[in-house]
CSV table of C-alpha atoms and ligand atoms in Angstrom, one decimal:
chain,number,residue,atom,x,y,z
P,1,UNK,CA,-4.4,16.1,-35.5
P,2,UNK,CA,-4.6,19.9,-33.8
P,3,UNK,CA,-1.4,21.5,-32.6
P,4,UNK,CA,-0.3,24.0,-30.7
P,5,UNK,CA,3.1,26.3,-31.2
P,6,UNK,CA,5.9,24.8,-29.4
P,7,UNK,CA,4.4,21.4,-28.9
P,8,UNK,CA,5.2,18.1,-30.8
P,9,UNK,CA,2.9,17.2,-33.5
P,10,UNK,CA,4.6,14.7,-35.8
P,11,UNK,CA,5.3,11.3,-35.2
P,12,UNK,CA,8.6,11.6,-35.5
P,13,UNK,CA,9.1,14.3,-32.6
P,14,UNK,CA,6.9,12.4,-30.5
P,15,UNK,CA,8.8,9.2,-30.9
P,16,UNK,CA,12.2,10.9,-30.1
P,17,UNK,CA,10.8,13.0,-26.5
P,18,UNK,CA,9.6,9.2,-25.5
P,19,UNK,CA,12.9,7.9,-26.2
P,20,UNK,CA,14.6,10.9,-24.7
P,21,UNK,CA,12.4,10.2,-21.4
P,22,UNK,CA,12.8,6.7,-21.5
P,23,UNK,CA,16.8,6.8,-21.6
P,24,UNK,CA,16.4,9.6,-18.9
P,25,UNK,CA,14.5,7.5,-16.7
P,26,UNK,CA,17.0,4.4,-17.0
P,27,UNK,CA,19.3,6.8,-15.7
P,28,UNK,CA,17.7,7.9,-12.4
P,29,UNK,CA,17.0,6.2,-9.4
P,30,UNK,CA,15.3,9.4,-6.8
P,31,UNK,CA,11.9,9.0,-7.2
P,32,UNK,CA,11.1,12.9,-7.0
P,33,UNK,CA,13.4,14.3,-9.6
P,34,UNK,CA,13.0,11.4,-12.1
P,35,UNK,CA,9.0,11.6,-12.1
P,36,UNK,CA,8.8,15.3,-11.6
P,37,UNK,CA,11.0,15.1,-15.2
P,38,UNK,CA,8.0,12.6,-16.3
P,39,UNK,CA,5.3,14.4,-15.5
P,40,UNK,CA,6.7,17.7,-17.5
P,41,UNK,CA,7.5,15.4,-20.7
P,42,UNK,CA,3.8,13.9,-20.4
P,43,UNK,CA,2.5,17.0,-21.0
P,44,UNK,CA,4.5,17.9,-23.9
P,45,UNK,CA,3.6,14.6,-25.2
P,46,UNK,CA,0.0,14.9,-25.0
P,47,UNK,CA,-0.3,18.3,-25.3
P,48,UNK,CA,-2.0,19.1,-22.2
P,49,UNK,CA,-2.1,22.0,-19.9
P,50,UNK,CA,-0.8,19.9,-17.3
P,51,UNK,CA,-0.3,16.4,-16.0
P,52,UNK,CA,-0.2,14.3,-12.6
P,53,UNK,CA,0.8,11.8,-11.7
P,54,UNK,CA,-1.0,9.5,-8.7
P,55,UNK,CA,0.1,6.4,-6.5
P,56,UNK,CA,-1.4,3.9,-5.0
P,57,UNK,CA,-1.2,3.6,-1.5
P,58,UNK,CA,-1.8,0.0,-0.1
P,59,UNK,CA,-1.5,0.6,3.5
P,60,UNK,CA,-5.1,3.0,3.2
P,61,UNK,CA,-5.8,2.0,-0.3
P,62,UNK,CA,-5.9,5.3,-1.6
P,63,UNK,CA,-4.3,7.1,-4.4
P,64,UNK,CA,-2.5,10.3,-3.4
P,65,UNK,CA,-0.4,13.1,-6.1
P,66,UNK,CA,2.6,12.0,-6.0
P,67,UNK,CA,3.4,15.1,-8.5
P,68,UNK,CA,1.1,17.2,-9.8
P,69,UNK,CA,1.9,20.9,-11.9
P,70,UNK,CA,-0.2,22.9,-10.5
P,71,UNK,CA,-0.4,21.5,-7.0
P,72,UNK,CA,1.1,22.6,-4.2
P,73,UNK,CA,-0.4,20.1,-1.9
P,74,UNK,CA,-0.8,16.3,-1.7
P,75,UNK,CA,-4.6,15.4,-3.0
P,76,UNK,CA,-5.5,11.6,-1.3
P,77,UNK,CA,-8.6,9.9,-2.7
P,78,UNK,CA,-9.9,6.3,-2.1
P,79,UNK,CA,-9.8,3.9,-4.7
P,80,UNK,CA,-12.3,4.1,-7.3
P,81,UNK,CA,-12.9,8.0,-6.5
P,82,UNK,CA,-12.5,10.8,-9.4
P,83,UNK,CA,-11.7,9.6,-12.8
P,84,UNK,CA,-7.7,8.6,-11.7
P,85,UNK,CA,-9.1,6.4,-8.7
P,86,UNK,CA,-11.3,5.1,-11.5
P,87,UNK,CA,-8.8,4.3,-13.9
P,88,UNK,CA,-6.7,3.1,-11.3
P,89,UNK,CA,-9.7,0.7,-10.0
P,90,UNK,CA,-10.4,-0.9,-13.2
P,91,UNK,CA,-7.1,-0.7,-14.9
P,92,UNK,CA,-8.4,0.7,-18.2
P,93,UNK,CA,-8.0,4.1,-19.3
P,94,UNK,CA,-10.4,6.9,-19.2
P,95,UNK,CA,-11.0,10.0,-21.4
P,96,UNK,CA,-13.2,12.7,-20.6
P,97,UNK,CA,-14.5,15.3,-23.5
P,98,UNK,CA,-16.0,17.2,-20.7
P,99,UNK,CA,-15.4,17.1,-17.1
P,100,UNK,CA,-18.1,18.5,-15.3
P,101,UNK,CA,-20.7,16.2,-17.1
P,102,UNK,CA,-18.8,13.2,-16.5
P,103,UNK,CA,-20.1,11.0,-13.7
P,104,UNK,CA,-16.5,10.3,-13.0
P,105,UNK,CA,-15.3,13.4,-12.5
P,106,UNK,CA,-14.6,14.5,-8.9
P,107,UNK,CA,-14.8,18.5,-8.5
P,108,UNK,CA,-13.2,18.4,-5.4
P,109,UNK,CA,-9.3,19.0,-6.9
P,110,UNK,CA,-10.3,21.7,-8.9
P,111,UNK,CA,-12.3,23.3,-6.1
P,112,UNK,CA,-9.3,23.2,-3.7
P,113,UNK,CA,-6.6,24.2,-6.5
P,114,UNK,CA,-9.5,27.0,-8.2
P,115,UNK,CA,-8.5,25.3,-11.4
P,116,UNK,CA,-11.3,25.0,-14.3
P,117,UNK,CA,-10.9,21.2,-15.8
P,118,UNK,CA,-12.5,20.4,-19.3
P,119,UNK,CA,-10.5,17.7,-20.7
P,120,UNK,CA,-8.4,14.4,-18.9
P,121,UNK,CA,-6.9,11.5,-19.6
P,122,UNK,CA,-6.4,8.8,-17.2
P,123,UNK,CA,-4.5,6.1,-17.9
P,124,UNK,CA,-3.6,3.3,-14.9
P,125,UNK,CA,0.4,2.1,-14.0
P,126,UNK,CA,1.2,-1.5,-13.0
P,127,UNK,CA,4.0,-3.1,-12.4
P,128,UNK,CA,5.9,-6.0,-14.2
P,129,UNK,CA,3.6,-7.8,-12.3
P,130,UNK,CA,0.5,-6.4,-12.9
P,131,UNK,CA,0.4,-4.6,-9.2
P,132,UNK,CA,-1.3,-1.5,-9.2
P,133,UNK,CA,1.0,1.2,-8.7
P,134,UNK,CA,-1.0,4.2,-9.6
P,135,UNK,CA,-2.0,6.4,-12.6
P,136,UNK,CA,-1.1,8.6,-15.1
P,137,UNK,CA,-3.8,11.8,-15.7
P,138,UNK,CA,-3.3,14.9,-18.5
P,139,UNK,CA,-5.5,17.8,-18.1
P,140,UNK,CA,-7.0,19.9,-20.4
P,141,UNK,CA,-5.7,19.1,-24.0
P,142,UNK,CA,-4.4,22.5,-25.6
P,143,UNK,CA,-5.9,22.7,-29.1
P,144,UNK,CA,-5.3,25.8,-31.0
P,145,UNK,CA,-8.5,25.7,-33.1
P,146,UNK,CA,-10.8,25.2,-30.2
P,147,UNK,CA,-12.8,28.4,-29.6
P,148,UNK,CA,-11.4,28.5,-25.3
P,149,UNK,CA,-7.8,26.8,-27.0
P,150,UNK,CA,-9.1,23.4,-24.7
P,151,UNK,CA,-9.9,20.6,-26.9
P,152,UNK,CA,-10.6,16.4,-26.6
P,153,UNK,CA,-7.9,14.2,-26.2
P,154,UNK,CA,-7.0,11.7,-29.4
P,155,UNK,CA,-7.2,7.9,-29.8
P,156,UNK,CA,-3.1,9.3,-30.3
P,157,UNK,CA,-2.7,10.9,-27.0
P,158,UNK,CA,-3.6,8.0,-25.6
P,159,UNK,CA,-1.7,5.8,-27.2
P,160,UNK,CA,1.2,8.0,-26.0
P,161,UNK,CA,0.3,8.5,-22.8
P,162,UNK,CA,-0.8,4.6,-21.8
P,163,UNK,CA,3.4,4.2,-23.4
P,164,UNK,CA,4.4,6.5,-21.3
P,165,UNK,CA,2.8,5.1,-18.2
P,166,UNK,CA,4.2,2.0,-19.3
P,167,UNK,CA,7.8,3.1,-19.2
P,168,UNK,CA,7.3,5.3,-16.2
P,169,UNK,CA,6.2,2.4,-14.2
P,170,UNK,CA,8.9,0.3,-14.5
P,171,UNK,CA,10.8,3.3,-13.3
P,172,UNK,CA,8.6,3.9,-10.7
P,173,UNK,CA,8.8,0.1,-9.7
P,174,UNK,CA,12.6,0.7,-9.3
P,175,UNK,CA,12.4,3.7,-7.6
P,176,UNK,CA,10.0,2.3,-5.0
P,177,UNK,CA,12.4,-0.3,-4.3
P,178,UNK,CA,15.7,1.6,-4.1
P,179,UNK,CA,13.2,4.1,-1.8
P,180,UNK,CA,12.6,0.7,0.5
P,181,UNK,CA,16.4,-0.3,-0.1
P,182,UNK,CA,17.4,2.9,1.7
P,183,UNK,CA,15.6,3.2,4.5
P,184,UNK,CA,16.0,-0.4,5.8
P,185,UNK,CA,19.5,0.4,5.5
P,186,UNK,CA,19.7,3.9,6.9
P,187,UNK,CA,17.4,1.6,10.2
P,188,UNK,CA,20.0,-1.0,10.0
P,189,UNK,CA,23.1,1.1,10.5
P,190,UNK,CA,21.6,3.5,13.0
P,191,UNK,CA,20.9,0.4,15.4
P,192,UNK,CA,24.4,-0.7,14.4
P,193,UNK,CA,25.7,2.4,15.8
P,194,UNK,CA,23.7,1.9,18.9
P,195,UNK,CA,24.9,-1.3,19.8
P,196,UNK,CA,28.3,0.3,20.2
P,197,UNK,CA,27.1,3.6,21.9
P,198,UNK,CA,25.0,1.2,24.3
P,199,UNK,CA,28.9,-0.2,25.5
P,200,UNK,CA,29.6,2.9,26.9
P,201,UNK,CA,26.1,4.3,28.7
P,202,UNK,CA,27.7,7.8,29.4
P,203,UNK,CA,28.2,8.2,26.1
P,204,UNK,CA,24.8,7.2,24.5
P,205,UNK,CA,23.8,9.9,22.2
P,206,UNK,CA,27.3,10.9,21.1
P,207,UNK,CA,27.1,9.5,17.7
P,208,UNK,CA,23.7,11.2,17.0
P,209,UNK,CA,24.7,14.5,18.0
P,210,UNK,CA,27.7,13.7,16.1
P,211,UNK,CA,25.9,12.7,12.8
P,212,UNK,CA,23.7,16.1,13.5
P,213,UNK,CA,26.5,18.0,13.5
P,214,UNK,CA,28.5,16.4,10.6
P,215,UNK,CA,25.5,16.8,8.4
P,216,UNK,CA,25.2,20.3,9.9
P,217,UNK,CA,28.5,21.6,8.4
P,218,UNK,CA,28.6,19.6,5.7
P,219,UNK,CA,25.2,21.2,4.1
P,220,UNK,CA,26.4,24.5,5.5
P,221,UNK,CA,29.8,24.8,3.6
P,222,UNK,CA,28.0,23.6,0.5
P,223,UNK,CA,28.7,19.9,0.1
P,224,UNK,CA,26.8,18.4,-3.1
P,225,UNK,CA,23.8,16.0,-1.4
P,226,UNK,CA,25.4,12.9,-1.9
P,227,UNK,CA,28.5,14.0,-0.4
P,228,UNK,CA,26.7,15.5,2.8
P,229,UNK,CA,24.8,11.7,2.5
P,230,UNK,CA,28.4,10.0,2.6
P,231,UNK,CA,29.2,12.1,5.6
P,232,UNK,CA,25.8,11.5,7.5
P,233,UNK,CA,26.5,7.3,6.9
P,234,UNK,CA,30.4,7.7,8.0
P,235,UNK,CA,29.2,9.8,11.0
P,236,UNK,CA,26.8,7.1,12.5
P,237,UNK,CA,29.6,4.7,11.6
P,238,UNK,CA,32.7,6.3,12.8
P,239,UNK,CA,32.6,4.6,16.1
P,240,UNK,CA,31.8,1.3,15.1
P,241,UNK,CA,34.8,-0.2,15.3
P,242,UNK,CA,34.4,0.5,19.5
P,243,UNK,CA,32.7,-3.0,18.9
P,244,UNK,CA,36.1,-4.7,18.9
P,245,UNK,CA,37.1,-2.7,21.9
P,246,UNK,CA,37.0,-4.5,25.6
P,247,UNK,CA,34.5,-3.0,27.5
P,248,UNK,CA,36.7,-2.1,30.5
P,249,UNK,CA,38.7,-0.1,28.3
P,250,UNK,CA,36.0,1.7,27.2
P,251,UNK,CA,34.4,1.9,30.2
P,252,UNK,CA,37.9,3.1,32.3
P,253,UNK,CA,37.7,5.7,34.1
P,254,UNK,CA,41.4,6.8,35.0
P,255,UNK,CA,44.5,6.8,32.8
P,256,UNK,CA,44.8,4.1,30.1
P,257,UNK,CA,48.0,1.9,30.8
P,258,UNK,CA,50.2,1.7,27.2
P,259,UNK,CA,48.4,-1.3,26.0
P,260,UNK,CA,44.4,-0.3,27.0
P,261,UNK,CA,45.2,2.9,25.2
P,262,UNK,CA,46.7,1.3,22.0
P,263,UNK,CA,43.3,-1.1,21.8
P,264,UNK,CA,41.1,2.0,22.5
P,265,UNK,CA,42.9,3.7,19.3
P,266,UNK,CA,42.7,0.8,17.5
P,267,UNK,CA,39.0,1.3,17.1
P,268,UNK,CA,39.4,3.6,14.5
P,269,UNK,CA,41.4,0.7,12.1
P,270,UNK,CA,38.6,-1.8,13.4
P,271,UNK,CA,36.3,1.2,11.9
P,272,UNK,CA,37.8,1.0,8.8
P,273,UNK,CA,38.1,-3.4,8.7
P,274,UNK,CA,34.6,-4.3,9.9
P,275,UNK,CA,33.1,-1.7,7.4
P,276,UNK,CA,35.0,-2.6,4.0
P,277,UNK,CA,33.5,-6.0,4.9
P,278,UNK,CA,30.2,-4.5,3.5
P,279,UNK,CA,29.3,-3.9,-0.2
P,280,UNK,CA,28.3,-0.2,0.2
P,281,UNK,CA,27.0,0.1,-3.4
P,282,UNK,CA,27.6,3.0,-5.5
P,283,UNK,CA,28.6,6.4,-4.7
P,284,UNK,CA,29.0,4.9,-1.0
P,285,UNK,CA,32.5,3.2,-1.7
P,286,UNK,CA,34.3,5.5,0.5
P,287,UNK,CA,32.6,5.3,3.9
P,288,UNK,CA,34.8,2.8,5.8
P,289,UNK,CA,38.0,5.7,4.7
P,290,UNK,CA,36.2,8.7,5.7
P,291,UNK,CA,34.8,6.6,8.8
P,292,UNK,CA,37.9,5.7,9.8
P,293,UNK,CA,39.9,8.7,9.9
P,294,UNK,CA,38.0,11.0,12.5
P,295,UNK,CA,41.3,11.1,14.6
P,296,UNK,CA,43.5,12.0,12.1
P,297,UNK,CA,45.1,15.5,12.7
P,298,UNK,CA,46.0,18.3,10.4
P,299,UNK,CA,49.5,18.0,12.0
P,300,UNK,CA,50.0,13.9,10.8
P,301,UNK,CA,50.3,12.7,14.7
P,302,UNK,CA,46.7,11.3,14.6
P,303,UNK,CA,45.7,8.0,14.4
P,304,UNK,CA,45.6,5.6,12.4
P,305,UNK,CA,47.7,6.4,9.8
P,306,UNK,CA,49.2,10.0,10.8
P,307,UNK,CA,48.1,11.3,7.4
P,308,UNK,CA,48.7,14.8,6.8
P,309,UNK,CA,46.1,18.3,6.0
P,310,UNK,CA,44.8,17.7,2.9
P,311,UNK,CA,46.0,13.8,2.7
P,312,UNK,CA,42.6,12.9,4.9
P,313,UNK,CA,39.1,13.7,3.2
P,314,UNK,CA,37.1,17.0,3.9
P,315,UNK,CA,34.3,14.3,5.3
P,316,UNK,CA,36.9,12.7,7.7
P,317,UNK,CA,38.2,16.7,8.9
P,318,UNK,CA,33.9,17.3,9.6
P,319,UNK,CA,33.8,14.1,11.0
P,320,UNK,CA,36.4,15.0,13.2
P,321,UNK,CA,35.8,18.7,14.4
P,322,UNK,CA,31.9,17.3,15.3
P,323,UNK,CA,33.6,14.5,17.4
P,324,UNK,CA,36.0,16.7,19.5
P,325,UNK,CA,32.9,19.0,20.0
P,326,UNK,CA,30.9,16.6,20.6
P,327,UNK,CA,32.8,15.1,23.1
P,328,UNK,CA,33.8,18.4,24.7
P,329,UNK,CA,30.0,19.2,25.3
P,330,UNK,CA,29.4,16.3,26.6
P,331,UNK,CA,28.7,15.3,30.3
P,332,UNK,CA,30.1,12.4,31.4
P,333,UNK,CA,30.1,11.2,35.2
P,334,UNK,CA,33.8,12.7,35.7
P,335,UNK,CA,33.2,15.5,34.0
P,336,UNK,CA,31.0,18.4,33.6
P,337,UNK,CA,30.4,19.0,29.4
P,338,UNK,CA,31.4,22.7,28.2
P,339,UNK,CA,29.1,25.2,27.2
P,340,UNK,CA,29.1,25.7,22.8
P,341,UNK,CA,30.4,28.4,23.0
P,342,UNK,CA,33.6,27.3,25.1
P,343,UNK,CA,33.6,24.0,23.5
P,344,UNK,CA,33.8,26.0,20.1
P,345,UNK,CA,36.4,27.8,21.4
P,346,UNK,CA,38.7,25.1,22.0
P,347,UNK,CA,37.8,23.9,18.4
P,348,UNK,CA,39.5,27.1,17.8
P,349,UNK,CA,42.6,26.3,19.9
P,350,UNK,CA,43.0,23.2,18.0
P,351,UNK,CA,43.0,24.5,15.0
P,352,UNK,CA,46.8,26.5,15.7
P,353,UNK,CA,49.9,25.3,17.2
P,354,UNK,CA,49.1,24.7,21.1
P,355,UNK,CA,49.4,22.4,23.9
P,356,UNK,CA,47.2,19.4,24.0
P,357,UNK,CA,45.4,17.7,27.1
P,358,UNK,CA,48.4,15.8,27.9
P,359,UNK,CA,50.6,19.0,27.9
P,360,UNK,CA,52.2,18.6,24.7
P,361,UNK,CA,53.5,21.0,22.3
P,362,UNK,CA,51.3,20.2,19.7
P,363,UNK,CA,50.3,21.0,16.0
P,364,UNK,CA,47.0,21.9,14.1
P,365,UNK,CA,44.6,19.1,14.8
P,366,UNK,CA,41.4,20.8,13.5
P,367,UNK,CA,40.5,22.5,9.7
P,368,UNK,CA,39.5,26.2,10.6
P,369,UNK,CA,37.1,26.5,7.7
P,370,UNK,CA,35.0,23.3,9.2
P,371,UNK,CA,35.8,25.3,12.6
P,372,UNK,CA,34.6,28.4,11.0
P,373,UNK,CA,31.6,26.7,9.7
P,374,UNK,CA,30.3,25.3,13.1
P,375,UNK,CA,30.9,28.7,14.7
P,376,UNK,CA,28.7,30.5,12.0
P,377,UNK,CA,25.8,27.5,12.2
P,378,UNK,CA,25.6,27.7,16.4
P,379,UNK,CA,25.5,31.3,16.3
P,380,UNK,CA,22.5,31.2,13.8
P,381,UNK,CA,21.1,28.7,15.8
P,382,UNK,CA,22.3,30.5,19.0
P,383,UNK,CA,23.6,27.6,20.6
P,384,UNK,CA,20.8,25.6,20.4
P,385,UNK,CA,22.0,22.1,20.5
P,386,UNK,CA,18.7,20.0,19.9
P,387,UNK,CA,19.2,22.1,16.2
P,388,UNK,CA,22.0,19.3,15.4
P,389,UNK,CA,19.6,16.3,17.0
P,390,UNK,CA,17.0,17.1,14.1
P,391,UNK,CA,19.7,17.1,11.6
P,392,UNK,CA,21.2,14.0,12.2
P,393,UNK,CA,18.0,12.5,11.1
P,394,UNK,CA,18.4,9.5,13.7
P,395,UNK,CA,14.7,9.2,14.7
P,396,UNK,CA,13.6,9.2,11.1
P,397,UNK,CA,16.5,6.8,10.3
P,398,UNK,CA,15.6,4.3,12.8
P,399,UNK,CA,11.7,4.4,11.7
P,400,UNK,CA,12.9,3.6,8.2
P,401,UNK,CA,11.2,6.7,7.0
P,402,UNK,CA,12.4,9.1,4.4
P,403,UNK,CA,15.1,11.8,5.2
N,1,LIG,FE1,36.4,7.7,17.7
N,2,LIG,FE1,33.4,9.5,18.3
């Protein structure tokens, strides 16, 4: 067995990186981070120069790089093509001495990437239930004794490599499936949120431009990514509860009598009912809460519990300073929206003691640092508001594509 400095070489080492991946990959469900750590370890493992790793694609039946070092583009071949479509065709692995005598080999990749392949290793991936899901390939075997420092790859390294694979794929199995999970829920709730947003036809794209600008601030004042996730899955939601609201209330045009305007506020408890009704799954435990509290002001008179500054969620005080300027934007058929940069500055005028639009002396309703960091995003964006109709993700949500 030939080593190289820095590289596992006894069994022993070997043994404990596999475990090492193995418990790392029970532990992660994104596909991209958890395979990008499986591709790095499967070079260690083998000693190669570096590794890919390819998927199947069933709708073209191709394989594509999923991950590749080295690559900076996606690679797509059909089935059967290059010696990873090969391995992938007739589930067995494959290991080539040298490359560019090897009918397999495919000198396309190397001539797009200008790399110079001697030695691979191609070993196929299938699922639990023996679907193909793609393959495994290690490139160039780094072999100190070799006069270039490439040598063959071992009966060993393949060993390791077809274990690996095996491990990976379960992984990717899961991964594939949570992928699928997500989207068809990220499509589910976006239609939910139309079906409300279709009650009130002056008011279609309000919760889009509201999830756009949520997700906006959120990223901007440095939420971690499953917190500015939360926020993107309260901010489609936040209006749900509208569903429980009578459509002539919605729909009214002049002043709300005592009782129309109680059920019109109510839909911010029906928000928070309907939605705990639904096993969010991890992380996600919070969204009918942060949902639910858009209307709750800095001063405690907001609605629905009058909860005070720092008593309702970050996500709730971005949920609700996209809402107000969201709605003050907006054109509706009795009124005329506001410019940004207006509408912004009344975000400002809400963040201090001042009278609100009923005349009233009131109290802070808006959190100046979300204020601050909507000002800051539009003026980088220069008031561009189809900026916040990207972010929002909606079209990509609906299409159950990825984010
Ligand atoms: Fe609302
Ligand atoms: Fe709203």
């Amino acid at each position: 067995m030939t080593g190289v400095a820095g590289l596992p070489t006894t069994d022993t080492q070997k043994l404990r990186l596999l475990l090492n991946v193995s418990r790392l990959i029970a532990s992660r469900l994104e596909l991209k981070p958890l395979i990008e750590e499986v591709v790095r370890q499967a070079s260690r493992l083998v000693s190669a120069d570096r590794s890919t790793l390819w998927l199947y694609d069933h709708g073209s039946n191709e394989i594509y790089t999923f991950l590749g070092e080295g690559l900076n583009q996606e690679i797509r071949m059909p089935l059967g093509k290059g010696v990873a479509g090969a391995a992938a065709l007739e589930r067995r692995e494959i290991v080539i001495d040298d490359a560019y005598s090897s009918p397999y080999f495919n000198p396309e990749v190397d001539r797009q990437t200008g790399y110079l392949t001697r030695s691979l290793l191609a070993v196929p991936m299938e699922s639990h239930d023996r679907q193909l899901l793609g393959c495994f390939q290690a490139v160039n075997r780094l072999d100190d004794t070799a006069p270039d420092g490439i040598g063959a790859f071992s009966e060993e390294d393949i060993d390791v490599l077809t274990a690996l694979a095996g491990v990976a794929a379960v992984a990717v199995e899961n991964a594939l499936l949570y992928a699928e999970q997500k989207r068809m829920f990220n499509s589910f709730i976006v239609t939910l949120a139309q079906s409300v947003d279709a009650k009130d036809p002056t008011t279609s794209n309000h919760t889009m431009m509201v999830t756009g600008i949520a997700v906006a601030i959120a990223q901007y004042m440095g939420l971690s990514h499953e917190r500015v996730e939360r926020v993107r899955i309260a901010a489609v939601l936040h209006d749900y509860g509208k569903i429980g609201v009578p459509d002539d209330v919605l729909n009214k045009r002049g002043k709300l009598e005592d009782m129309e305007f109680m059920q019109m506020r109510s839909h911010c408890i029906k928000t928070i009912l309907i939605l705990s009704r639904i096993a969010f799954g991890r992380g996600l435990e919070d969204i009918p809460r942060i949902a639910g509290l858009h209307h709750e002001k800095l001063d405690g008179l907001g609605y629905p519990f009058g909860l005070k500054a720092e008593e309702i969620p970050l996500e709730s005080r971005i949920l609700a300073v996209a809402d107000v300027f969201q709605a003050l934007i907006q054109t509706r058929p009795y009124k005329q929206g506001l410019p940004p940069d207006q509408a912004l500055e009344e975000c400002w005028v809400m963040t201090r003691w001042h009278r609100d639009r009923f005349g009233r002396e009131s109290g802070p309703h808006l959190d100046a640092n979300v204020v601050n960091a909507l000002g800051e995003i539009l003026e980088a964006n220069r008031g561009q508001l189809e900026f916040f109709e990207k972010m929002s993700g909606w079209d990509l949500m609906l299409a159950g594509e990825d984010l």
